[in-house]
mmCIF file with all atom_site columns, C-alpha atoms in Angstrom:
data_model
loop_
_atom_site.group_PDB
_atom_site.id
_atom_site.type_symbol
_atom_site.label_atom_id
_atom_site.label_alt_id
_atom_site.label_comp_id
_atom_site.label_asym_id
_atom_site.label_entity_id
_atom_site.label_seq_id
_atom_site.pdbx_PDB_ins_code
_atom_site.Cartn_x
_atom_site.Cartn_y
_atom_site.Cartn_z
_atom_site.occupancy
_atom_site.B_iso_or_equiv
_atom_site.pdbx_formal_charge
_atom_site.auth_seq_id
_atom_site.auth_comp_id
_atom_site.auth_asym_id
_atom_site.auth_atom_id
_atom_site.pdbx_PDB_model_num
ATOM 1   C CA . MET A 1 1   ? 7.399   4.903   -32.313 1.00 0.00 ? 1   MET A CA 1
ATOM 2   C CA . ASN A 1 2   ? 4.994   4.752   -29.650 1.00 0.00 ? 2   ASN A CA 1
ATOM 3   C CA . ASN A 1 3   ? 5.655   0.838   -29.160 1.00 0.00 ? 3   ASN A CA 1
ATOM 4   C CA . LYS A 1 4   ? 9.231   1.432   -29.122 1.00 0.00 ? 4   LYS A CA 1
ATOM 5   C CA . TYR A 1 5   ? 8.848   3.855   -26.390 1.00 0.00 ? 5   TYR A CA 1
ATOM 6   C CA . ASN A 1 6   ? 6.420   1.869   -24.586 1.00 0.00 ? 6   ASN A CA 1
ATOM 7   C CA . ASP A 1 7   ? 9.203   -1.387  -24.873 1.00 0.00 ? 7   ASP A CA 1
ATOM 8   C CA . ILE A 1 8   ? 11.818  0.852   -23.273 1.00 0.00 ? 8   ILE A CA 1
ATOM 9   C CA . ARG A 1 9   ? 9.274   2.151   -20.211 1.00 0.00 ? 9   ARG A CA 1
ATOM 10  C CA . PHE A 1 10  ? 8.460   -1.780  -20.038 1.00 0.00 ? 10  PHE A CA 1
ATOM 11  C CA . LYS A 1 11  ? 11.886  -2.759  -19.720 1.00 0.00 ? 11  LYS A CA 1
ATOM 12  C CA . PHE A 1 12  ? 12.893  0.378   -17.229 1.00 0.00 ? 12  PHE A CA 1
ATOM 13  C CA . LEU A 1 13  ? 10.113  -0.482  -14.898 1.00 0.00 ? 13  LEU A CA 1
ATOM 14  C CA . HIS A 1 14  ? 11.097  -4.236  -14.826 1.00 0.00 ? 14  HIS A CA 1
ATOM 15  C CA . ILE A 1 15  ? 14.544  -3.551  -14.509 1.00 0.00 ? 15  ILE A CA 1
ATOM 16  C CA . LEU A 1 16  ? 14.051  -1.098  -11.601 1.00 0.00 ? 16  LEU A CA 1
ATOM 17  C CA . GLY A 1 17  ? 11.720  -3.376  -10.233 1.00 0.00 ? 17  GLY A CA 1
ATOM 18  C CA . GLU A 1 18  ? 13.987  -6.314  -9.901  1.00 0.00 ? 18  GLU A CA 1
ATOM 19  C CA . THR A 1 19  ? 16.242  -4.047  -8.361  1.00 0.00 ? 19  THR A CA 1
ATOM 20  C CA . VAL A 1 20  ? 14.077  -3.205  -5.533  1.00 0.00 ? 20  VAL A CA 1
ATOM 21  C CA . VAL A 1 21  ? 12.687  -6.786  -5.496  1.00 0.00 ? 21  VAL A CA 1
ATOM 22  C CA . ASN A 1 22  ? 16.369  -7.834  -4.741  1.00 0.00 ? 22  ASN A CA 1
ATOM 23  C CA . SER A 1 23  ? 16.747  -5.151  -1.947  1.00 0.00 ? 23  SER A CA 1
ATOM 24  C CA . LEU A 1 24  ? 13.393  -6.083  -0.447  1.00 0.00 ? 24  LEU A CA 1
ATOM 25  C CA . LYS A 1 25  ? 14.729  -9.916  -0.124  1.00 0.00 ? 25  LYS A CA 1
ATOM 26  C CA . LYS A 1 26  ? 18.171  -8.701  1.348   1.00 0.00 ? 26  LYS A CA 1
ATOM 27  C CA . ARG A 1 27  ? 16.037  -7.381  4.725   1.00 0.00 ? 27  ARG A CA 1
ATOM 28  C CA . GLY A 1 28  ? 13.856  -10.373 4.869   1.00 0.00 ? 28  GLY A CA 1
ATOM 29  C CA . PHE A 1 29  ? 10.668  -9.488  3.060   1.00 0.00 ? 29  PHE A CA 1
ATOM 30  C CA . LEU A 1 30  ? 9.249   -12.077 0.432   1.00 0.00 ? 30  LEU A CA 1
ATOM 31  C CA . ALA A 1 31  ? 9.256   -10.120 -2.932  1.00 0.00 ? 31  ALA A CA 1
ATOM 32  C CA . THR A 1 32  ? 8.318   -10.293 -6.506  1.00 0.00 ? 32  THR A CA 1
ATOM 33  C CA . TYR A 1 33  ? 8.118   -8.189  -9.243  1.00 0.00 ? 33  TYR A CA 1
ATOM 34  C CA . VAL A 1 34  ? 4.863   -8.359  -11.912 1.00 0.00 ? 34  VAL A CA 1
ATOM 35  C CA . ASN A 1 35  ? 4.209   -6.602  -15.110 1.00 0.00 ? 35  ASN A CA 1
ATOM 36  C CA . GLN A 1 36  ? 0.488   -5.896  -14.289 1.00 0.00 ? 36  GLN A CA 1
ATOM 37  C CA . LYS A 1 37  ? -2.059  -5.557  -11.617 1.00 0.00 ? 37  LYS A CA 1
ATOM 38  C CA . GLU A 1 38  ? -4.028  -8.859  -13.107 1.00 0.00 ? 38  GLU A CA 1
ATOM 39  C CA . GLU A 1 39  ? -0.877  -10.896 -11.924 1.00 0.00 ? 39  GLU A CA 1
ATOM 40  C CA . ALA A 1 40  ? -0.760  -9.182  -9.029  1.00 0.00 ? 40  ALA A CA 1
ATOM 41  C CA . LEU A 1 41  ? -4.437  -10.605 -8.197  1.00 0.00 ? 41  LEU A CA 1
ATOM 42  C CA . ARG A 1 42  ? -3.453  -14.069 -8.917  1.00 0.00 ? 42  ARG A CA 1
ATOM 43  C CA . LEU A 1 43  ? -0.630  -13.908 -6.491  1.00 0.00 ? 43  LEU A CA 1
ATOM 44  C CA . ILE A 1 44  ? -2.718  -12.532 -3.673  1.00 0.00 ? 44  ILE A CA 1
ATOM 45  C CA . CYS A 1 45  ? -5.395  -15.383 -4.464  1.00 0.00 ? 45  CYS A CA 1
ATOM 46  C CA . ASP A 1 46  ? -2.476  -18.000 -4.559  1.00 0.00 ? 46  ASP A CA 1
ATOM 47  C CA . LEU A 1 47  ? -0.975  -16.733 -0.995  1.00 0.00 ? 47  LEU A CA 1
ATOM 48  C CA . ILE A 1 48  ? -4.346  -16.492 0.653   1.00 0.00 ? 48  ILE A CA 1
ATOM 49  C CA . GLN A 1 49  ? -5.899  -19.557 1.682   1.00 0.00 ? 49  GLN A CA 1
ATOM 50  C CA . ASP A 1 50  ? -9.631  -19.951 0.700   1.00 0.00 ? 50  ASP A CA 1
ATOM 51  C CA . GLY A 1 51  ? -11.846 -19.236 3.692   1.00 0.00 ? 51  GLY A CA 1
ATOM 52  C CA . SER A 1 52  ? -9.662  -17.392 5.844   1.00 0.00 ? 52  SER A CA 1
ATOM 53  C CA . SER A 1 53  ? -10.144 -13.864 7.359   1.00 0.00 ? 53  SER A CA 1
ATOM 54  C CA . VAL A 1 54  ? -8.545  -10.723 5.354   1.00 0.00 ? 54  VAL A CA 1
ATOM 55  C CA . GLY A 1 55  ? -8.121  -7.341  6.953   1.00 0.00 ? 55  GLY A CA 1
ATOM 56  C CA . ILE A 1 56  ? -8.288  -4.366  4.424   1.00 0.00 ? 56  ILE A CA 1
ATOM 57  C CA . PRO A 1 57  ? -7.503  -0.901  5.765   1.00 0.00 ? 57  PRO A CA 1
ATOM 58  C CA . GLY A 1 58  ? -7.460  2.149   3.692   1.00 0.00 ? 58  GLY A CA 1
ATOM 59  C CA . SER A 1 59  ? -5.905  1.318   0.312   1.00 0.00 ? 59  SER A CA 1
ATOM 60  C CA . VAL A 1 60  ? -7.092  2.865   -3.022  1.00 0.00 ? 60  VAL A CA 1
ATOM 61  C CA . THR A 1 61  ? -4.578  0.221   -4.786  1.00 0.00 ? 61  THR A CA 1
ATOM 62  C CA . ILE A 1 62  ? -6.088  -3.008  -3.259  1.00 0.00 ? 62  ILE A CA 1
ATOM 63  C CA . ARG A 1 63  ? -9.638  -1.810  -4.485  1.00 0.00 ? 63  ARG A CA 1
ATOM 64  C CA . GLU A 1 64  ? -8.208  -1.031  -7.815  1.00 0.00 ? 64  GLU A CA 1
ATOM 65  C CA . ILE A 1 65  ? -7.156  -4.376  -8.657  1.00 0.00 ? 65  ILE A CA 1
ATOM 66  C CA . GLY A 1 66  ? -10.141 -5.757  -7.519  1.00 0.00 ? 66  GLY A CA 1
ATOM 67  C CA . ALA A 1 67  ? -8.795  -7.867  -4.666  1.00 0.00 ? 67  ALA A CA 1
ATOM 68  C CA . ILE A 1 68  ? -12.007 -7.670  -2.299  1.00 0.00 ? 68  ILE A CA 1
ATOM 69  C CA . ALA A 1 69  ? -14.295 -9.154  -4.904  1.00 0.00 ? 69  ALA A CA 1
ATOM 70  C CA . ALA A 1 70  ? -11.992 -12.053 -5.753  1.00 0.00 ? 70  ALA A CA 1
ATOM 71  C CA . LEU A 1 71  ? -11.481 -13.046 -2.200  1.00 0.00 ? 71  LEU A CA 1
ATOM 72  C CA . LYS A 1 72  ? -14.944 -13.117 -1.482  1.00 0.00 ? 72  LYS A CA 1
ATOM 73  C CA . GLU A 1 73  ? -15.384 -15.473 -4.130  1.00 0.00 ? 73  GLU A CA 1
ATOM 74  C CA . LYS A 1 74  ? -12.802 -17.784 -2.425  1.00 0.00 ? 74  LYS A CA 1
ATOM 75  C CA . GLY A 1 75  ? -15.236 -17.832 0.870   1.00 0.00 ? 75  GLY A CA 1
ATOM 76  C CA . CYS A 1 76  ? -12.859 -15.300 2.706   1.00 0.00 ? 76  CYS A CA 1
ATOM 77  C CA . THR A 1 77  ? -14.050 -13.105 5.612   1.00 0.00 ? 77  THR A CA 1
ATOM 78  C CA . ILE A 1 78  ? -13.100 -9.472  4.611   1.00 0.00 ? 78  ILE A CA 1
ATOM 79  C CA . TYR A 1 79  ? -12.754 -6.897  7.354   1.00 0.00 ? 79  TYR A CA 1
ATOM 80  C CA . GLU A 1 80  ? -12.756 -3.053  6.071   1.00 0.00 ? 80  GLU A CA 1
ATOM 81  C CA . HIS A 1 81  ? -14.175 -0.010  7.343   1.00 0.00 ? 81  HIS A CA 1
ATOM 82  C CA . TRP A 1 82  ? -14.379 1.775   3.817   1.00 0.00 ? 82  TRP A CA 1
ATOM 83  C CA . ASN A 1 83  ? -17.115 3.692   2.451   1.00 0.00 ? 83  ASN A CA 1
ATOM 84  C CA . MET A 1 84  ? -19.593 2.353   5.366   1.00 0.00 ? 84  MET A CA 1
ATOM 85  C CA . PRO A 1 85  ? -21.834 4.489   7.511   1.00 0.00 ? 85  PRO A CA 1
ATOM 86  C CA . LEU A 1 86  ? -20.047 3.606   10.726  1.00 0.00 ? 86  LEU A CA 1
ATOM 87  C CA . THR A 1 87  ? -20.122 5.118   14.259  1.00 0.00 ? 87  THR A CA 1
ATOM 88  C CA . ILE A 1 88  ? -16.800 5.755   15.719  1.00 0.00 ? 88  ILE A CA 1
ATOM 89  C CA . GLU A 1 89  ? -17.181 2.740   18.146  1.00 0.00 ? 89  GLU A CA 1
ATOM 90  C CA . GLU A 1 90  ? -18.293 0.457   15.196  1.00 0.00 ? 90  GLU A CA 1
ATOM 91  C CA . LYS A 1 91  ? -14.965 1.727   12.968  1.00 0.00 ? 91  LYS A CA 1
ATOM 92  C CA . ASN A 1 92  ? -12.842 1.249   16.261  1.00 0.00 ? 92  ASN A CA 1
ATOM 93  C CA . LYS A 1 93  ? -14.062 -2.628  16.287  1.00 0.00 ? 93  LYS A CA 1
ATOM 94  C CA . ILE A 1 94  ? -13.438 -3.130  12.869  1.00 0.00 ? 94  ILE A CA 1
ATOM 95  C CA . PHE A 1 95  ? -9.866  -1.757  13.159  1.00 0.00 ? 95  PHE A CA 1
ATOM 96  C CA . ILE A 1 96  ? -9.104  -4.560  15.701  1.00 0.00 ? 96  ILE A CA 1
ATOM 97  C CA . ARG A 1 97  ? -10.670 -7.331  13.357  1.00 0.00 ? 97  ARG A CA 1
ATOM 98  C CA . GLU A 1 98  ? -8.646  -5.733  10.458  1.00 0.00 ? 98  GLU A CA 1
ATOM 99  C CA . ASN A 1 99  ? -5.481  -6.531  12.454  1.00 0.00 ? 99  ASN A CA 1
ATOM 100 C CA . SER A 1 100 ? -6.535  -9.455  14.079  1.00 0.00 ? 100 SER A CA 1
ATOM 101 C CA . ALA A 1 101 ? -7.146  -11.110 10.466  1.00 0.00 ? 101 ALA A CA 1
ATOM 102 C CA . ASP A 1 102 ? -5.351  -14.060 9.259   1.00 0.00 ? 102 ASP A CA 1
ATOM 103 C CA . TYR A 1 103 ? -3.789  -12.016 6.506   1.00 0.00 ? 103 TYR A CA 1
ATOM 104 C CA . PHE A 1 104 ? -3.210  -8.127  6.616   1.00 0.00 ? 104 PHE A CA 1
ATOM 105 C CA . LEU A 1 105 ? -3.399  -6.917  2.802   1.00 0.00 ? 105 LEU A CA 1
ATOM 106 C CA . THR A 1 106 ? -2.548  -3.646  2.203   1.00 0.00 ? 106 THR A CA 1
ATOM 107 C CA . SER A 1 107 ? -0.393  -1.180  -0.223  1.00 0.00 ? 107 SER A CA 1
ATOM 108 C CA . SER A 1 108 ? 2.708   1.197   0.833   1.00 0.00 ? 108 SER A CA 1
ATOM 109 C CA . ASN A 1 109 ? 2.867   4.601   0.690   1.00 0.00 ? 109 ASN A CA 1
ATOM 110 C CA . ALA A 1 110 ? 6.582   4.396   -0.563  1.00 0.00 ? 110 ALA A CA 1
ATOM 111 C CA . VAL A 1 111 ? 9.330   2.106   -1.066  1.00 0.00 ? 111 VAL A CA 1
ATOM 112 C CA . THR A 1 112 ? 12.840  3.013   -1.539  1.00 0.00 ? 112 THR A CA 1
ATOM 113 C CA . ARG A 1 113 ? 15.405  1.604   -3.845  1.00 0.00 ? 113 ARG A CA 1
ATOM 114 C CA . ASN A 1 114 ? 16.982  -0.188  -1.094  1.00 0.00 ? 114 ASN A CA 1
ATOM 115 C CA . GLY A 1 115 ? 13.714  -1.840  0.202   1.00 0.00 ? 115 GLY A CA 1
ATOM 116 C CA . ILE A 1 116 ? 12.399  0.500   2.930   1.00 0.00 ? 116 ILE A CA 1
ATOM 117 C CA . LEU A 1 117 ? 8.800   0.799   3.202   1.00 0.00 ? 117 LEU A CA 1
ATOM 118 C CA . VAL A 1 118 ? 7.155   4.126   4.592   1.00 0.00 ? 118 VAL A CA 1
ATOM 119 C CA . ASN A 1 119 ? 3.676   4.759   5.175   1.00 0.00 ? 119 ASN A CA 1
ATOM 120 C CA . VAL A 1 120 ? 1.873   7.836   6.750   1.00 0.00 ? 120 VAL A CA 1
ATOM 121 C CA . ASP A 1 121 ? -1.526  7.490   8.471   1.00 0.00 ? 121 ASP A CA 1
ATOM 122 C CA . GLY A 1 122 ? -3.907  9.992   10.069  1.00 0.00 ? 122 GLY A CA 1
ATOM 123 C CA . VAL A 1 123 ? -5.896  7.573   12.587  1.00 0.00 ? 123 VAL A CA 1
ATOM 124 C CA . GLY A 1 124 ? -3.016  4.992   13.066  1.00 0.00 ? 124 GLY A CA 1
ATOM 125 C CA . ASN A 1 125 ? -5.114  2.082   12.315  1.00 0.00 ? 125 ASN A CA 1
ATOM 126 C CA . ARG A 1 126 ? -3.027  1.068   8.641   1.00 0.00 ? 126 ARG A CA 1
ATOM 127 C CA . ILE A 1 127 ? 0.567   1.681   10.588  1.00 0.00 ? 127 ILE A CA 1
ATOM 128 C CA . SER A 1 128 ? -0.685  -0.498  13.708  1.00 0.00 ? 128 SER A CA 1
ATOM 129 C CA . GLY A 1 129 ? -1.458  -3.401  11.282  1.00 0.00 ? 129 GLY A CA 1
ATOM 130 C CA . MET A 1 130 ? 1.900   -3.055  9.552   1.00 0.00 ? 130 MET A CA 1
ATOM 131 C CA . SER A 1 131 ? 3.902   -2.960  12.884  1.00 0.00 ? 131 SER A CA 1
ATOM 132 C CA . TRP A 1 132 ? 1.696   -5.614  14.863  1.00 0.00 ? 132 TRP A CA 1
ATOM 133 C CA . GLY A 1 133 ? -0.605  -8.087  14.276  1.00 0.00 ? 133 GLY A CA 1
ATOM 134 C CA . ILE A 1 134 ? -1.428  -12.020 14.173  1.00 0.00 ? 134 ILE A CA 1
ATOM 135 C CA . GLY A 1 135 ? -1.408  -12.134 10.559  1.00 0.00 ? 135 GLY A CA 1
ATOM 136 C CA . GLU A 1 136 ? 0.402   -12.660 7.329   1.00 0.00 ? 136 GLU A CA 1
ATOM 137 C CA . LEU A 1 137 ? 1.547   -9.255  5.675   1.00 0.00 ? 137 LEU A CA 1
ATOM 138 C CA . ILE A 1 138 ? 0.885   -8.910  2.094   1.00 0.00 ? 138 ILE A CA 1
ATOM 139 C CA . TYR A 1 139 ? 1.783   -5.269  0.403   1.00 0.00 ? 139 TYR A CA 1
ATOM 140 C CA . VAL A 1 140 ? 0.982   -4.928  -3.307  1.00 0.00 ? 140 VAL A CA 1
ATOM 141 C CA . ILE A 1 141 ? 2.683   -1.443  -4.173  1.00 0.00 ? 141 ILE A CA 1
ATOM 142 C CA . SER A 1 142 ? 2.779   0.161   -7.805  1.00 0.00 ? 142 SER A CA 1
ATOM 143 C CA . MET A 1 143 ? 6.293   1.198   -9.249  1.00 0.00 ? 143 MET A CA 1
ATOM 144 C CA . ASN A 1 144 ? 4.786   4.889   -9.105  1.00 0.00 ? 144 ASN A CA 1
ATOM 145 C CA . LYS A 1 145 ? 5.808   4.498   -5.345  1.00 0.00 ? 145 LYS A CA 1
ATOM 146 C CA . VAL A 1 146 ? 9.392   3.917   -5.737  1.00 0.00 ? 146 VAL A CA 1
ATOM 147 C CA . ALA A 1 147 ? 11.572  6.658   -4.144  1.00 0.00 ? 147 ALA A CA 1
ATOM 148 C CA . ASP A 1 148 ? 15.335  7.181   -4.604  1.00 0.00 ? 148 ASP A CA 1
ATOM 149 C CA . ASN A 1 149 ? 16.136  7.210   -0.570  1.00 0.00 ? 149 ASN A CA 1
ATOM 150 C CA . LEU A 1 150 ? 14.339  8.203   2.670   1.00 0.00 ? 150 LEU A CA 1
ATOM 151 C CA . GLU A 1 151 ? 14.163  11.785  1.954   1.00 0.00 ? 151 GLU A CA 1
ATOM 152 C CA . ALA A 1 152 ? 12.479  11.352  -1.480  1.00 0.00 ? 152 ALA A CA 1
ATOM 153 C CA . ALA A 1 153 ? 9.927   8.916   -0.047  1.00 0.00 ? 153 ALA A CA 1
ATOM 154 C CA . PHE A 1 154 ? 8.658   11.261  2.176   1.00 0.00 ? 154 PHE A CA 1
ATOM 155 C CA . SER A 1 155 ? 8.560   13.943  0.061   1.00 0.00 ? 155 SER A CA 1
ATOM 156 C CA . LEU A 1 156 ? 6.507   11.903  -2.412  1.00 0.00 ? 156 LEU A CA 1
ATOM 157 C CA . ILE A 1 157 ? 4.010   11.278  0.537   1.00 0.00 ? 157 ILE A CA 1
ATOM 158 C CA . ARG A 1 158 ? 3.619   14.509  1.825   1.00 0.00 ? 158 ARG A CA 1
ATOM 159 C CA . ASN A 1 159 ? 3.396   16.176  -1.706  1.00 0.00 ? 159 ASN A CA 1
ATOM 160 C CA . ARG A 1 160 ? 1.239   13.624  -3.428  1.00 0.00 ? 160 ARG A CA 1
ATOM 161 C CA . SER A 1 161 ? -0.159  10.929  -1.389  1.00 0.00 ? 161 SER A CA 1
ATOM 162 C CA . CYS A 1 162 ? -1.501  13.063  1.449   1.00 0.00 ? 162 CYS A CA 1
ATOM 163 C CA . VAL A 1 163 ? -2.790  15.504  -1.186  1.00 0.00 ? 163 VAL A CA 1
ATOM 164 C CA . LEU A 1 164 ? -4.666  12.872  -3.536  1.00 0.00 ? 164 LEU A CA 1
ATOM 165 C CA . SER A 1 165 ? -5.660  11.527  0.132   1.00 0.00 ? 165 SER A CA 1
ATOM 166 C CA . ALA A 1 166 ? -7.362  14.578  1.269   1.00 0.00 ? 166 ALA A CA 1
ATOM 167 C CA . LEU A 1 167 ? -8.861  15.089  -2.111  1.00 0.00 ? 167 LEU A CA 1
ATOM 168 C CA . ARG A 1 168 ? -10.351 11.792  -2.284  1.00 0.00 ? 168 ARG A CA 1
ATOM 169 C CA . ARG A 1 169 ? -11.804 12.116  1.278   1.00 0.00 ? 169 ARG A CA 1
ATOM 170 C CA . GLY A 1 170 ? -13.180 15.376  0.673   1.00 0.00 ? 170 GLY A CA 1
ATOM 171 C CA . VAL A 1 171 ? -10.807 16.719  3.637   1.00 0.00 ? 171 VAL A CA 1
ATOM 172 C CA . ASP A 1 172 ? -10.368 20.675  3.839   1.00 0.00 ? 172 ASP A CA 1
ATOM 173 C CA . SER A 1 173 ? -6.904  20.757  4.549   1.00 0.00 ? 173 SER A CA 1
ATOM 174 C CA . PRO A 1 174 ? -4.117  23.503  3.391   1.00 0.00 ? 174 PRO A CA 1
ATOM 175 C CA . CYS A 1 175 ? -2.323  20.590  1.239   1.00 0.00 ? 175 CYS A CA 1
ATOM 176 C CA . ALA A 1 176 ? -5.636  20.045  -1.071  1.00 0.00 ? 176 ALA A CA 1
ATOM 177 C CA . GLN A 1 177 ? -6.185  24.008  -1.295  1.00 0.00 ? 177 GLN A CA 1
ATOM 178 C CA . VAL A 1 178 ? -2.864  24.186  -3.194  1.00 0.00 ? 178 VAL A CA 1
ATOM 179 C CA . GLY A 1 179 ? -1.614  20.716  -4.160  1.00 0.00 ? 179 GLY A CA 1
ATOM 180 C CA . TYR A 1 180 ? 1.362   20.218  -1.865  1.00 0.00 ? 180 TYR A CA 1
ATOM 181 C CA . CYS A 1 181 ? 2.659   20.007  1.588   1.00 0.00 ? 181 CYS A CA 1
ATOM 182 C CA . VAL A 1 182 ? 2.410   23.445  3.068   1.00 0.00 ? 182 VAL A CA 1
ATOM 183 C CA . ASN A 1 183 ? 3.287   21.772  6.643   1.00 0.00 ? 183 ASN A CA 1
ATOM 184 C CA . CYS A 1 184 ? 0.194   22.732  8.353   1.00 0.00 ? 184 CYS A CA 1
ATOM 185 C CA . MET A 1 185 ? -0.613  21.936  12.016  1.00 0.00 ? 185 MET A CA 1
ATOM 186 C CA . THR A 1 186 ? -4.416  22.039  11.394  1.00 0.00 ? 186 THR A CA 1
ATOM 187 C CA . SER A 1 187 ? -6.955  19.420  12.748  1.00 0.00 ? 187 SER A CA 1
ATOM 188 C CA . GLN A 1 188 ? -7.493  18.411  8.977   1.00 0.00 ? 188 GLN A CA 1
ATOM 189 C CA . LYS A 1 189 ? -3.753  17.351  8.855   1.00 0.00 ? 189 LYS A CA 1
ATOM 190 C CA . VAL A 1 190 ? -3.637  13.791  7.133   1.00 0.00 ? 190 VAL A CA 1
ATOM 191 C CA . CYS A 1 191 ? -0.278  13.294  7.675   1.00 0.00 ? 191 CYS A CA 1
ATOM 192 C CA . LYS A 1 192 ? -0.230  12.368  11.652  1.00 0.00 ? 192 LYS A CA 1
ATOM 193 C CA . ALA A 1 193 ? 2.048   9.229   12.050  1.00 0.00 ? 193 ALA A CA 1
ATOM 194 C CA . PHE A 1 194 ? 4.764   7.820   10.104  1.00 0.00 ? 194 PHE A CA 1
ATOM 195 C CA . LEU A 1 195 ? 6.047   4.248   9.631   1.00 0.00 ? 195 LEU A CA 1
ATOM 196 C CA . ILE A 1 196 ? 9.463   3.348   8.553   1.00 0.00 ? 196 ILE A CA 1
ATOM 197 C CA . GLN A 1 197 ? 9.887   -0.394  7.880   1.00 0.00 ? 197 GLN A CA 1
ATOM 198 C CA . GLU A 1 198 ? 13.341  -1.614  7.469   1.00 0.00 ? 198 GLU A CA 1
ATOM 199 C CA . ALA A 1 199 ? 12.603  -5.299  7.821   1.00 0.00 ? 199 ALA A CA 1
ATOM 200 C CA . PRO A 1 200 ? 9.426   -7.142  8.476   1.00 0.00 ? 200 PRO A CA 1
ATOM 201 C CA . PRO A 1 201 ? 8.467   -7.379  12.055  1.00 0.00 ? 201 PRO A CA 1
ATOM 202 C CA . THR A 1 202 ? 9.784   -10.236 14.337  1.00 0.00 ? 202 THR A CA 1
ATOM 203 C CA . GLY A 1 203 ? 7.917   -13.492 13.737  1.00 0.00 ? 203 GLY A CA 1
ATOM 204 C CA . ARG A 1 204 ? 5.652   -12.379 10.796  1.00 0.00 ? 204 ARG A CA 1
ATOM 205 C CA . LYS A 1 205 ? 5.971   -13.372 7.407   1.00 0.00 ? 205 LYS A CA 1
ATOM 206 C CA . ALA A 1 206 ? 5.551   -10.325 4.840   1.00 0.00 ? 206 ALA A CA 1
ATOM 207 C CA . ASN A 1 207 ? 5.285   -10.193 1.372   1.00 0.00 ? 207 ASN A CA 1
ATOM 208 C CA . VAL A 1 208 ? 5.708   -7.637  -1.025  1.00 0.00 ? 208 VAL A CA 1
ATOM 209 C CA . ILE A 1 209 ? 4.123   -7.745  -4.484  1.00 0.00 ? 209 ILE A CA 1
ATOM 210 C CA . LEU A 1 210 ? 5.387   -4.760  -6.966  1.00 0.00 ? 210 LEU A CA 1
ATOM 211 C CA . VAL A 1 211 ? 3.560   -3.979  -10.086 1.00 0.00 ? 211 VAL A CA 1
ATOM 212 C CA . GLY A 1 212 ? 4.774   -2.367  -12.988 1.00 0.00 ? 212 GLY A CA 1
ATOM 213 C CA . GLN A 1 213 ? 1.996   -0.158  -13.397 1.00 0.00 ? 213 GLN A CA 1
ATOM 214 C CA . THR A 1 214 ? 0.667   3.357   -11.919 1.00 0.00 ? 214 THR A CA 1
ATOM 215 C CA . LEU A 1 215 ? -1.763  2.377   -8.821  1.00 0.00 ? 215 LEU A CA 1
ATOM 216 C CA . GLY A 1 216 ? -3.315  4.099   -5.885  1.00 0.00 ? 216 GLY A CA 1
ATOM 217 C CA . CYS A 1 217 ? -2.605  7.567   -4.207  1.00 0.00 ? 217 CYS A CA 1
#
């Protein structure tokens, strides 16, 4: 019985994933659907040339699939600011390097069925790298981030992504205390800036890898 339902879930995710891929392609993204995170990692390693520089902002997904270790094995220079005891000045310098790397590797907080990417940021470094940069964009997005429409995408981000982010970082925001967005106006607010991408930035190549698993926040 379990295998039967697993097969149905697998088929459902594949069908929906291909629907989103087709929508992304119509908008100019280079999109692919894969079943497992291991396949996503292989695609990343195929897309990124050996010895390249790669900017990796705050992304649980990218770290969950093991991209950093794999890219270092390819001789890539990784720019990241996570999990490091940095001063504000040091962190700002890395933000610039992340956005100026040959590749900008990240995830997305949500993607709508019709192929629109929606992201939130507290500092602004991640969404700035998505909207402006000199390198090629690579998004790895798990199927738990697919939303019906923009309204649903914002709800998903505010009531799940932001709460999980606050809990992960130990931020004492109101949403972290109750488990959902309360539209706070405190200094601890993690959803300070949003980016809606209806198409890749002009003159910039953007790859999207959809993964049929639950990853990230």
